[in-house]
Coordinates of C-alpha atoms in Angstrom, one line a residue:
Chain J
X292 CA -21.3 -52.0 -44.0
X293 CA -23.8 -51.3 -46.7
X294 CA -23.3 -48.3 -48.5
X295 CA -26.9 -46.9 -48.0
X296 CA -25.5 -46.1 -44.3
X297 CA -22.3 -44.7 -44.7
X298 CA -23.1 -41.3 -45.1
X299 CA -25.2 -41.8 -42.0
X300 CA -22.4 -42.5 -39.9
X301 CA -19.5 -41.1 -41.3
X302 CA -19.9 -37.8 -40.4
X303 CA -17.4 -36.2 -42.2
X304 CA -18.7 -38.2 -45.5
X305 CA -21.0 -36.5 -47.0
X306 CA -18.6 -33.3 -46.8
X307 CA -15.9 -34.9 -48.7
X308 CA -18.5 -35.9 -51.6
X309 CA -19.3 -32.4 -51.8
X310 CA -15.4 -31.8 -51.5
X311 CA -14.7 -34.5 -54.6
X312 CA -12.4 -36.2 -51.6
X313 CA -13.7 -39.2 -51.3
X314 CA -11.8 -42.5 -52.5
X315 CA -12.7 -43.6 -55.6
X316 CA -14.3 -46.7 -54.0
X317 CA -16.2 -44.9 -51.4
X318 CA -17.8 -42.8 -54.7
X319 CA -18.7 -45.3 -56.8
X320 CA -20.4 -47.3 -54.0
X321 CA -22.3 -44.2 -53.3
X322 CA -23.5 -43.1 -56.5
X323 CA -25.0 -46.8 -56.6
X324 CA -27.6 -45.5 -53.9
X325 CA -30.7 -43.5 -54.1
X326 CA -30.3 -41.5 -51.5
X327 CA -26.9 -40.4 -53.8
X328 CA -29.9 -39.1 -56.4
X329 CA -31.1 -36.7 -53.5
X330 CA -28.5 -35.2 -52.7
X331 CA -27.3 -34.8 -56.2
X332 CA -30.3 -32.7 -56.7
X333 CA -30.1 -30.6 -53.4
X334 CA -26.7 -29.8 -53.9
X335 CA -27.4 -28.9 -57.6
X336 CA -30.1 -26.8 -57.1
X337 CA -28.2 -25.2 -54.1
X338 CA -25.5 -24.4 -55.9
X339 CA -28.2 -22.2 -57.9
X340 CA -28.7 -19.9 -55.2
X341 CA -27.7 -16.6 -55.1
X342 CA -26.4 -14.8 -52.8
X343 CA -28.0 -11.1 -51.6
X344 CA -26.5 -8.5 -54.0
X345 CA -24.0 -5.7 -52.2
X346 CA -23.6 -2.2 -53.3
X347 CA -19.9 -2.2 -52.1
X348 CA -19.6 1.4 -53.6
X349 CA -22.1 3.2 -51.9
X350 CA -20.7 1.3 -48.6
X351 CA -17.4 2.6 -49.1
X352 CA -18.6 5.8 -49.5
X353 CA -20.4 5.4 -46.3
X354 CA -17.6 4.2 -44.7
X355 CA -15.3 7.1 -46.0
X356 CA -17.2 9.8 -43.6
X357 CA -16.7 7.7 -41.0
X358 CA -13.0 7.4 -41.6
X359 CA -11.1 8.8 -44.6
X360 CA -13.2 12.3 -44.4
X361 CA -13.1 12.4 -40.2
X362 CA -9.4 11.6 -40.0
X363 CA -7.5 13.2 -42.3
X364 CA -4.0 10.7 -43.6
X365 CA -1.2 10.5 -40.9
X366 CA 0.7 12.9 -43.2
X367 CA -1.9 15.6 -42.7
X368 CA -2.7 15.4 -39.3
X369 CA 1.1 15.8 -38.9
X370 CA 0.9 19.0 -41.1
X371 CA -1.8 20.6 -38.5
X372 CA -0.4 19.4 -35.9
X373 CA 3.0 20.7 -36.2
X374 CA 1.2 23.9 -37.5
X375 CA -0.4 23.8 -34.5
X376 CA 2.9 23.4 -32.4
X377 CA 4.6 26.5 -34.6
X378 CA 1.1 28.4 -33.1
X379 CA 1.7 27.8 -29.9
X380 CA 4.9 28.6 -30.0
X381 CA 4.4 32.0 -31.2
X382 CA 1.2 32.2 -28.9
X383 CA 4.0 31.9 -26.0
X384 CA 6.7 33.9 -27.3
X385 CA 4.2 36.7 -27.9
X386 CA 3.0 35.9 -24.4
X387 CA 6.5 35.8 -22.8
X388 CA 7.6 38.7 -24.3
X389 CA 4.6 40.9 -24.1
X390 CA 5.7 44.3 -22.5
X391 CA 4.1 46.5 -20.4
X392 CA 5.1 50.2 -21.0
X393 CA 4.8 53.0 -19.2
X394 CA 5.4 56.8 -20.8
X395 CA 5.2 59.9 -19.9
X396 CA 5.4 63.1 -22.1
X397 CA 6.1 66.7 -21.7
X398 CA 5.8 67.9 -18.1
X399 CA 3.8 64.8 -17.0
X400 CA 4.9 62.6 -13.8
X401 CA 3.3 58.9 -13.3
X402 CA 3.4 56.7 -10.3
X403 CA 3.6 52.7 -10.7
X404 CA 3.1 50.4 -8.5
X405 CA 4.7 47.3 -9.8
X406 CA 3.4 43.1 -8.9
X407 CA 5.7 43.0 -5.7
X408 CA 4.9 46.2 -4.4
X409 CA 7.9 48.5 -5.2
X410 CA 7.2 52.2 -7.1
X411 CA 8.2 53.9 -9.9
X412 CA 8.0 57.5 -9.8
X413 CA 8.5 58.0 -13.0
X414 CA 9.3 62.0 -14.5
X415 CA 9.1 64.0 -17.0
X416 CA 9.3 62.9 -20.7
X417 CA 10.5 59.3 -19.3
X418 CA 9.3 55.7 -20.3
X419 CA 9.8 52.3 -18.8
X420 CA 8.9 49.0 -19.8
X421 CA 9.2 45.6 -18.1
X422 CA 7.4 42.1 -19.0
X423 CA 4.2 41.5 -18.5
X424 CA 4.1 38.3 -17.4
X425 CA 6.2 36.2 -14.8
X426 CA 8.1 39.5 -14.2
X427 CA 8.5 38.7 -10.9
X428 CA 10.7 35.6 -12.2
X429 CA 13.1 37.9 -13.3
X430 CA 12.8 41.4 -12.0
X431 CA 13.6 43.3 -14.7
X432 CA 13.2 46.8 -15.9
X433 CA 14.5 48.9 -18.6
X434 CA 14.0 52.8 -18.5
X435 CA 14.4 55.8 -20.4
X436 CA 14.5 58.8 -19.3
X437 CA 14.0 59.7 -15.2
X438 CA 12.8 57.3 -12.4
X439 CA 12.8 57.4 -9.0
X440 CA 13.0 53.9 -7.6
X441 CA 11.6 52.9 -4.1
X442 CA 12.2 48.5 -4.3
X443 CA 11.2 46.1 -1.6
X444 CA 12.9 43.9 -0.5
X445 CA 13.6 40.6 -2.6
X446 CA 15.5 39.0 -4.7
X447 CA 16.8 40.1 -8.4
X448 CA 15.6 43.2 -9.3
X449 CA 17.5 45.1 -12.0
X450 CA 17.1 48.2 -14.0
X451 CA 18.5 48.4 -17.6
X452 CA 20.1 51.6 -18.3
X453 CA 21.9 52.9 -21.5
X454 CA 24.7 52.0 -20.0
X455 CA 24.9 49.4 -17.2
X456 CA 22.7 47.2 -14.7
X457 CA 22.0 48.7 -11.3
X458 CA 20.8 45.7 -9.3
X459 CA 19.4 45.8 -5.9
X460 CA 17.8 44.7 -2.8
X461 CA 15.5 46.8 -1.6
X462 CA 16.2 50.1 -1.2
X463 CA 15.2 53.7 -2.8
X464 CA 17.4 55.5 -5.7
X465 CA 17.6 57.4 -8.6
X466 CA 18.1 56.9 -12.4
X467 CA 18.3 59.5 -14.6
X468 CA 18.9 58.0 -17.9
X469 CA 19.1 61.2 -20.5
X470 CA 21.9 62.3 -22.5
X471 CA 24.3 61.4 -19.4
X472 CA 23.2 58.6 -16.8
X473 CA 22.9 59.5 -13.4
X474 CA 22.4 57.0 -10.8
X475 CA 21.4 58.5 -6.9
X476 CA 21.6 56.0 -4.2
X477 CA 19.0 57.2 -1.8
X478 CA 18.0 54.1 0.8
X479 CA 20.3 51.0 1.5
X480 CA 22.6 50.2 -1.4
X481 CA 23.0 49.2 -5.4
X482 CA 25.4 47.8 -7.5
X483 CA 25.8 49.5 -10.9
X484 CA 27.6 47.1 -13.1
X485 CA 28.8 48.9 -16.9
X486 CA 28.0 47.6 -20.3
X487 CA 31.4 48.7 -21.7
X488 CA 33.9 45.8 -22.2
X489 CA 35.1 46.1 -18.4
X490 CA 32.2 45.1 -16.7
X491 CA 33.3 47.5 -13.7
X492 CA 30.9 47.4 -11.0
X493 CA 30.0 50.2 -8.8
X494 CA 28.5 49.8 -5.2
X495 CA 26.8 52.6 -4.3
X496 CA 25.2 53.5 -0.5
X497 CA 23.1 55.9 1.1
X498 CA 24.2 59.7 -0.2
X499 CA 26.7 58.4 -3.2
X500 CA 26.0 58.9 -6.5
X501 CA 27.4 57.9 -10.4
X502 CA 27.8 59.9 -13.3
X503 CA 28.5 59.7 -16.8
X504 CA 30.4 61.6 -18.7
X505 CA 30.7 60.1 -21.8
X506 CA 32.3 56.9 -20.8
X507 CA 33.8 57.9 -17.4
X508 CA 32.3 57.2 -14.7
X509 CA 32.4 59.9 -11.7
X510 CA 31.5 58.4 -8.1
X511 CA 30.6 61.3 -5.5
X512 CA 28.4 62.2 -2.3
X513 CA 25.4 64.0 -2.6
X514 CA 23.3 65.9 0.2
X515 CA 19.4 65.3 -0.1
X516 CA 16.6 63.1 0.8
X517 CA 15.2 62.4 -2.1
X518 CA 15.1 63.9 -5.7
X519 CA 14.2 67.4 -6.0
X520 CA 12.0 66.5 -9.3
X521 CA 9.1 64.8 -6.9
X522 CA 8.9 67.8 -5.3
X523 CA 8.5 69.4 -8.9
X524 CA 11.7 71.2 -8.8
X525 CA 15.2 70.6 -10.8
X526 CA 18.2 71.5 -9.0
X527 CA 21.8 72.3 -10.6
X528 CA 25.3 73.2 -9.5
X529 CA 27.3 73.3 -11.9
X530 CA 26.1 72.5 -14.6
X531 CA 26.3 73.8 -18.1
X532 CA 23.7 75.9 -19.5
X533 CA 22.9 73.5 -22.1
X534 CA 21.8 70.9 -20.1
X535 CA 19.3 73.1 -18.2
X536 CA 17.9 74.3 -21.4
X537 CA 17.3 70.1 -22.1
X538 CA 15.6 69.8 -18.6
X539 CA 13.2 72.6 -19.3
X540 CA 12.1 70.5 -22.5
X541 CA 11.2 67.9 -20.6
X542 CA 8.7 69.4 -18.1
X543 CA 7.6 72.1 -20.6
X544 CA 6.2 72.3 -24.4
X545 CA 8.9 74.5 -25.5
X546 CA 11.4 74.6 -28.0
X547 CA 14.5 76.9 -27.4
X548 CA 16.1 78.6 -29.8
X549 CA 19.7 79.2 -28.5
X550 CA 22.0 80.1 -31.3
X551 CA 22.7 83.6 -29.8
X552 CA 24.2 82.7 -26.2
X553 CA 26.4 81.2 -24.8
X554 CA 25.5 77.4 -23.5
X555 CA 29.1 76.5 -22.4
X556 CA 28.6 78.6 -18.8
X557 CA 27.5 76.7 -15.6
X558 CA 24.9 77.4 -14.3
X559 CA 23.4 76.7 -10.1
X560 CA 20.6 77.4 -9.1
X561 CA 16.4 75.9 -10.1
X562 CA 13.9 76.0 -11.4
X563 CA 10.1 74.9 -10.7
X564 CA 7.8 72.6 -13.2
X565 CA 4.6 74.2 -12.7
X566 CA 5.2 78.0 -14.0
X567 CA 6.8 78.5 -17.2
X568 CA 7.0 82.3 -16.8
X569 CA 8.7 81.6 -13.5
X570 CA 10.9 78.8 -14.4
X571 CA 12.7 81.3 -17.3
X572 CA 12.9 83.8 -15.2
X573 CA 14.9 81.8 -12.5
X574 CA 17.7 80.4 -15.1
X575 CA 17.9 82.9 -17.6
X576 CA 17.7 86.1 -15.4
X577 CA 20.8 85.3 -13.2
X578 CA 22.7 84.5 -16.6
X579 CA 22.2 87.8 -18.1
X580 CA 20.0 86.3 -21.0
X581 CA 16.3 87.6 -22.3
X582 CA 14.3 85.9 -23.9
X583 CA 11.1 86.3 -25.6
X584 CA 8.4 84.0 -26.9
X585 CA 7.9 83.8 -31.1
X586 CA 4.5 85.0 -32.2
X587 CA 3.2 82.3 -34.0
X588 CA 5.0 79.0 -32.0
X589 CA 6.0 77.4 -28.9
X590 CA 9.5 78.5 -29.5
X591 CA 11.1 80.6 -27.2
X592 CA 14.1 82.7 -28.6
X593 CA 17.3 83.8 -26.6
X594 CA 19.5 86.5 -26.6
X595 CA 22.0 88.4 -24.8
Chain M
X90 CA 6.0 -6.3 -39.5
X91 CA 6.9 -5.6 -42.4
X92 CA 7.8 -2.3 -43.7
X93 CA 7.5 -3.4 -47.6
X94 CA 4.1 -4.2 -47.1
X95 CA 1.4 -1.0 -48.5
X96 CA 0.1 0.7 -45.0
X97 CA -3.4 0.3 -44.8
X98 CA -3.5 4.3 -43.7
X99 CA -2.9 4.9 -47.5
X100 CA -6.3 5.5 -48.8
X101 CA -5.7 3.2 -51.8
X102 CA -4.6 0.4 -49.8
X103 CA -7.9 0.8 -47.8
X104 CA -10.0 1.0 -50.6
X105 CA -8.5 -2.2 -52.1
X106 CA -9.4 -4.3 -49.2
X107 CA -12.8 -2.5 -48.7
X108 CA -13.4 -3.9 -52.6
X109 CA -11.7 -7.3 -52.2
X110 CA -13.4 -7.9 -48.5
X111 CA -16.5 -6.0 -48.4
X112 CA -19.1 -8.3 -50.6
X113 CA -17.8 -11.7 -48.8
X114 CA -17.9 -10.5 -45.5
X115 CA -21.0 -9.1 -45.7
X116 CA -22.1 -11.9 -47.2
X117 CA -20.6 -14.7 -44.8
X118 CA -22.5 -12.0 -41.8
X119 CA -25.5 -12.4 -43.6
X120 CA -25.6 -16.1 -43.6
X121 CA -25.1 -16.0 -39.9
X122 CA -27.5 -13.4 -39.2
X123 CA -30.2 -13.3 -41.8
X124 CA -30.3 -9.3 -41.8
X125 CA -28.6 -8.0 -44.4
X126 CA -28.9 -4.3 -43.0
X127 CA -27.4 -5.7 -39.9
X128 CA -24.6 -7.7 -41.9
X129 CA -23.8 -4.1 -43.8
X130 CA -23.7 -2.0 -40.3
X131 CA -21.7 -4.8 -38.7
X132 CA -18.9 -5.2 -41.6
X133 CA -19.0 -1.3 -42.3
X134 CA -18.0 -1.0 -38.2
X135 CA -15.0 -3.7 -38.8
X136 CA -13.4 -1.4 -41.7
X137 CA -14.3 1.7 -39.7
X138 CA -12.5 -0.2 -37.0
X139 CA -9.4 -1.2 -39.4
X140 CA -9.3 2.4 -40.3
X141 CA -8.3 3.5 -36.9
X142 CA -6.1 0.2 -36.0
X143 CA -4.5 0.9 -40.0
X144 CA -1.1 1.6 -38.2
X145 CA -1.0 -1.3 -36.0
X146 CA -2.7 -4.2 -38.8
X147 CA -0.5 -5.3 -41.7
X148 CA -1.7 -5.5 -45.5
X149 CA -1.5 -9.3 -45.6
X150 CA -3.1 -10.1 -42.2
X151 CA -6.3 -7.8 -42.9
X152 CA -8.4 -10.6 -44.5
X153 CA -7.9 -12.4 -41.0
X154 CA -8.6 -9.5 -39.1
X155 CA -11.9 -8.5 -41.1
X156 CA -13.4 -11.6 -40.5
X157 CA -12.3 -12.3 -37.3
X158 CA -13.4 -9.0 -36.0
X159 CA -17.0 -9.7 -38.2
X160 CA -16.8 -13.0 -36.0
X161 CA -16.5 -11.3 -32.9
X162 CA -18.9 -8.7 -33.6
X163 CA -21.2 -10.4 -35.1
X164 CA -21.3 -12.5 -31.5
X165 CA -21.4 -9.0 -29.4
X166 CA -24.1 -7.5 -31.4
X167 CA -26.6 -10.3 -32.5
X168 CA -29.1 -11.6 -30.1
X169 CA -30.1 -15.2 -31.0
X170 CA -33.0 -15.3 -33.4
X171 CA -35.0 -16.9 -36.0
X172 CA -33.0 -16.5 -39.2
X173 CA -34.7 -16.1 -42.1
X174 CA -32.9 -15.3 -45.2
X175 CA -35.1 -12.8 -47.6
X176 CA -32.4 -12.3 -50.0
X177 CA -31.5 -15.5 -51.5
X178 CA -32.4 -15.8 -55.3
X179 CA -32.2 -19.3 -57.4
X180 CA -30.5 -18.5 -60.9
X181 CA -33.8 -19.4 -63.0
X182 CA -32.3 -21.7 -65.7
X183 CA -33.6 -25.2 -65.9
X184 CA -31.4 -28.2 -64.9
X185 CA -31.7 -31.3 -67.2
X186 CA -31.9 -33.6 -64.6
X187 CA -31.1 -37.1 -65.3
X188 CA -34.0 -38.6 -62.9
X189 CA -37.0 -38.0 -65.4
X190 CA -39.0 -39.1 -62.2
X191 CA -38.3 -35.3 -60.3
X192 CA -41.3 -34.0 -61.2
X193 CA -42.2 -32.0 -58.2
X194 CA -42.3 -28.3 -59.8
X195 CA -38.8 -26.8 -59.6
X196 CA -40.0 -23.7 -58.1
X197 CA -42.2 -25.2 -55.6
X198 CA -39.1 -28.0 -54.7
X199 CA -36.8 -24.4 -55.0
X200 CA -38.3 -22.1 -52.1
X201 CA -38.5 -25.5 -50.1
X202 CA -34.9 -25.8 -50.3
X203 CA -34.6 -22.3 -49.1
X204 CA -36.9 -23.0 -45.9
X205 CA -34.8 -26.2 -45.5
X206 CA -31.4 -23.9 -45.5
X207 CA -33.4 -21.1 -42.7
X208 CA -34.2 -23.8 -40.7
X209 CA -30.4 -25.4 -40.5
X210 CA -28.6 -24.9 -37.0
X211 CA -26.8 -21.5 -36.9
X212 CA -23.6 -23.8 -37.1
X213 CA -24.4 -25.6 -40.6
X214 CA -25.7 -22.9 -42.5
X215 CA -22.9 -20.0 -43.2
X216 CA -20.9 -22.9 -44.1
X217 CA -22.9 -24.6 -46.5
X218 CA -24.2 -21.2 -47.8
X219 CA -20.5 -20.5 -48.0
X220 CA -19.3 -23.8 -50.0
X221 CA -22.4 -23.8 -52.1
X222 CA -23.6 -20.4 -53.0
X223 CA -20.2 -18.7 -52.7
X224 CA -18.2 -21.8 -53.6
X225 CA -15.7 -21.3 -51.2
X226 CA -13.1 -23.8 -50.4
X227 CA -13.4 -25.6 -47.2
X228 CA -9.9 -23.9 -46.8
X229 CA -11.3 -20.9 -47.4
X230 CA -14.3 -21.5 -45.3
X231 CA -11.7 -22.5 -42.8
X232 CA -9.7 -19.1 -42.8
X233 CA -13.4 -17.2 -42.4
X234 CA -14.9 -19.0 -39.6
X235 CA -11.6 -20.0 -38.3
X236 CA -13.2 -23.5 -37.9
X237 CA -10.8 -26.7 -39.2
X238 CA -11.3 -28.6 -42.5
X239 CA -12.6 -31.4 -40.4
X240 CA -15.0 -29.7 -38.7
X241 CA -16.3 -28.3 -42.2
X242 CA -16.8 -31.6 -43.4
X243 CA -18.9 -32.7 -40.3
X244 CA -20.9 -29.3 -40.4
X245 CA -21.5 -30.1 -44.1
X246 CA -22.2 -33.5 -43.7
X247 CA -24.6 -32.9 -41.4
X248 CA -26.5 -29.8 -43.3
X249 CA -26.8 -32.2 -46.5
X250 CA -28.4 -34.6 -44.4
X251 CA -30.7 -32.3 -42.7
X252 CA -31.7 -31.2 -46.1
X253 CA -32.2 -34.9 -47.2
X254 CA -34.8 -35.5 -44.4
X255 CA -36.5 -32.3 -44.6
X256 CA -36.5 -32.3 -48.6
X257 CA -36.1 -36.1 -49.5
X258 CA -40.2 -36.9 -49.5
X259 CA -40.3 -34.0 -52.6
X260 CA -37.6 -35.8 -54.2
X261 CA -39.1 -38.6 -56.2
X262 CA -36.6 -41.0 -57.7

């Protein structure tokens, strides 16, 4: 085959010039031929050309809004996101634990009506608190002070005390939480269950009632329908003097000065919440104790 | 993979290949599609691309990626035109030929050759542009277009000989 065709019909030929691949025979044959001259020059002057010029700086920077500055490293999206993780974890914690309190001062009385219907009456100089959201997953509240209780009927619903858990299911009591604990079982029945190392529990029904004294607990029957303090009265029998000085804080602004008497004796008998004149009158006078206001306060000093 | 290998999420890493990568690539799109703003959108998508994929591509398959995805983009985005390359520049400096009888002027015989190279098939020119103006290796060239070493020497064969016929009459020996 003359060599003026080869590179017409080898058609890989031509590439393995440009290559330097070809035999040494095949090479010398072909830079015999004038069409070798042409292509010499062609290739020669294309290996002249230049190729367009590329700013690869500025296209990195381009590139880097796209990417670098839009998607933080792996090491800092890990930072936000387990900051964000640590957020909302707090966010629920403050959300699951969020409590919503109820208080009343001197003399004041409050009725709530809690998510699954039961009441609070609360007295006096009370507070309760419970959560204040998904309490009705756990039905708990914790109280201070004086509440009437009137639950329906369900499952789980417990009142912290001072001193133990009354739990019950559905039905109407008592707790007076002060400086004894009191609980009054008025409708159905409760189970008061200690905090002391014991655990006793306590089942209380209709008419029975738990004190406090201290640490010993006194079961008994009582004879009402419901606590005299809705109807804006405390009751007593028996009870020292003292502690019906306390009540009288609690429904009036007064402080009592009682250094001079006597606060051992027991006292029976009431007293109203509406009329201060009237409620001294009713537990002092049968005790054989005046009293008279001090000019420039709200204390009230006693003598015999 | 390799856990030795540098992640290409570290921004060093990143840049290194942007630098080693970006200039061919571009290039080797701009042979294909004779718009270099298109070459530089299409290339700056691919590392954009790698940017988000930097977890899943290792350092020392990048190069393959890069111009594979170029490839593939390049084939999504380009609608088949008329290619005319604007950018192509021939070094000025005169070449002692030995052929006293290639008189033609240079510069006229020059921006001939550059027609001659527009008007190859879309098959023969980013290879030849790629062997001769970027002298690449036909191994190289391989890697790039993913094409054989065969196939580079037909493609190359051919483009010289398209040349010849369009250019060969200026060519006065």
């Amino acid at each position: 085959m003359p060599m003026e065709e080869h590179y017409n019909n080898d058609d890989t030929f031509l590439g393995r010039w440009i290559a330097g691949t070809l035999s040494e025979e095949e090479r010398i044959a072909f830079e015999k031929t004038t069409a070798f001259k042409q292509f010499r020059i062609i290739n020669a002057e294309a290996q002249n050309i230049k190729g367009p010029v590329i700013n690869t700086e500025a296209a990195l920077k381009k590139v880097h809004q796209e990417t670098i500055r839009r998607r933080k490293p792996k090491r800092t999206r890990l930072w936000y996101a387990s900051a964000a993780i640590i957020l909302i974890i707090i966010g629920l914690t403050v959300v699951l634990n969020a409590r919503q309190t109820y208080t009343t001062g001197i003399g004041e009385k409050q009725t709530i009506t809690l998510a699954d219907g039961s009441i609070i009456n609360l007295n006096a100089s009370s507070r309760i608190s419970h959560k204040r959201f998904f309490w009705e997953a756990n039905k708990q509240i914790v109280i201070w002070g004086e509440a009437y209780f009137k639950v329906v009927k369900g499952e789980g619903f417990t009142v912290k005390t001072s001193k133990g858990d009354v739990s019950v299911l559905g039905t109407e009591f008592n707790i007076k939480d002060r400086e004894n604990l009191e609980v009054k079982c008025y409708e159905g029945r409760i189970k008061f269950m200690s905090f002391d190392e014991q655990r006793k529990t306590y089942t209380l029904t209709k008419g029975m009632q738990i004190g406090f004294i201290d640490h010993l607990a006194d079961v008994q029957g009582f004879e009402e329908n419901e606590p005299s303090w809705k109807r804006n009265i405390s009751k007593f029998i028996n009870q020292p003097l003292s502690q019906v000085l306390k009540e009288l804080t609690y429904y009036y602004p007064i402080t009592i000065n009682d250094e001079a008497i006597d606060t051992t004796r027991m006292f029976t008998g009431s007293f109203i919440h509406d009329n201060l004149q009237n409620a001294l009158q009713t537990t002092l006078v049968p005790m054989g104790v005046k009293y008279r206001k001090a000019k420039d306060s709200n204390t009230i000093i006693l003598s015999n | 993979m390799n856990e030795k290998e540098p992640s290409i999420c570290e921004e060093h890493n990143y840049n290194q290949l942007f630098r080693e990568f970006y200039e061919p690539a571009t290039k080797y799109v701009y042979y294909k599609c004779g718009s270099l703003q298109q070459a530089e959108d299409i290339v700056q998508n691919v590392f954009i691309k790698l940017w988000k994929l930097c977890a899943t591509v290792s350092f020392s398959k990048a190069k393959s990626y890069i111009y594979t995805a170029c490839n593939n983009l390049f084939l999504n985005e380009v609608k088949h035109q008329k290619v005319v390359l604007k950018h192509l520049e021939t070094i000025s400096e005169k070449i002692d030929y030995e052929s006293p009888d290639f008189l033609v002027e240079v510069s006229e015989f020059r921006e001939k050759l550059k027609v001659a190279i527009n008007n190859l098939s879309d098959k023969e020119r980013d290879v030849f542009l790629l062997s001769r103006v970027e002298k690449k290796t036909y191994s190289d060239i391989a890697e790039i277009t993913g094409l054989t070493v065969k196939a580079i020497e037909r493609r190359m064969s051919k483009a010289l000989r398209e040349l010849r016929d369009a250019l060969g009459k200026d060519i006065k020996i």
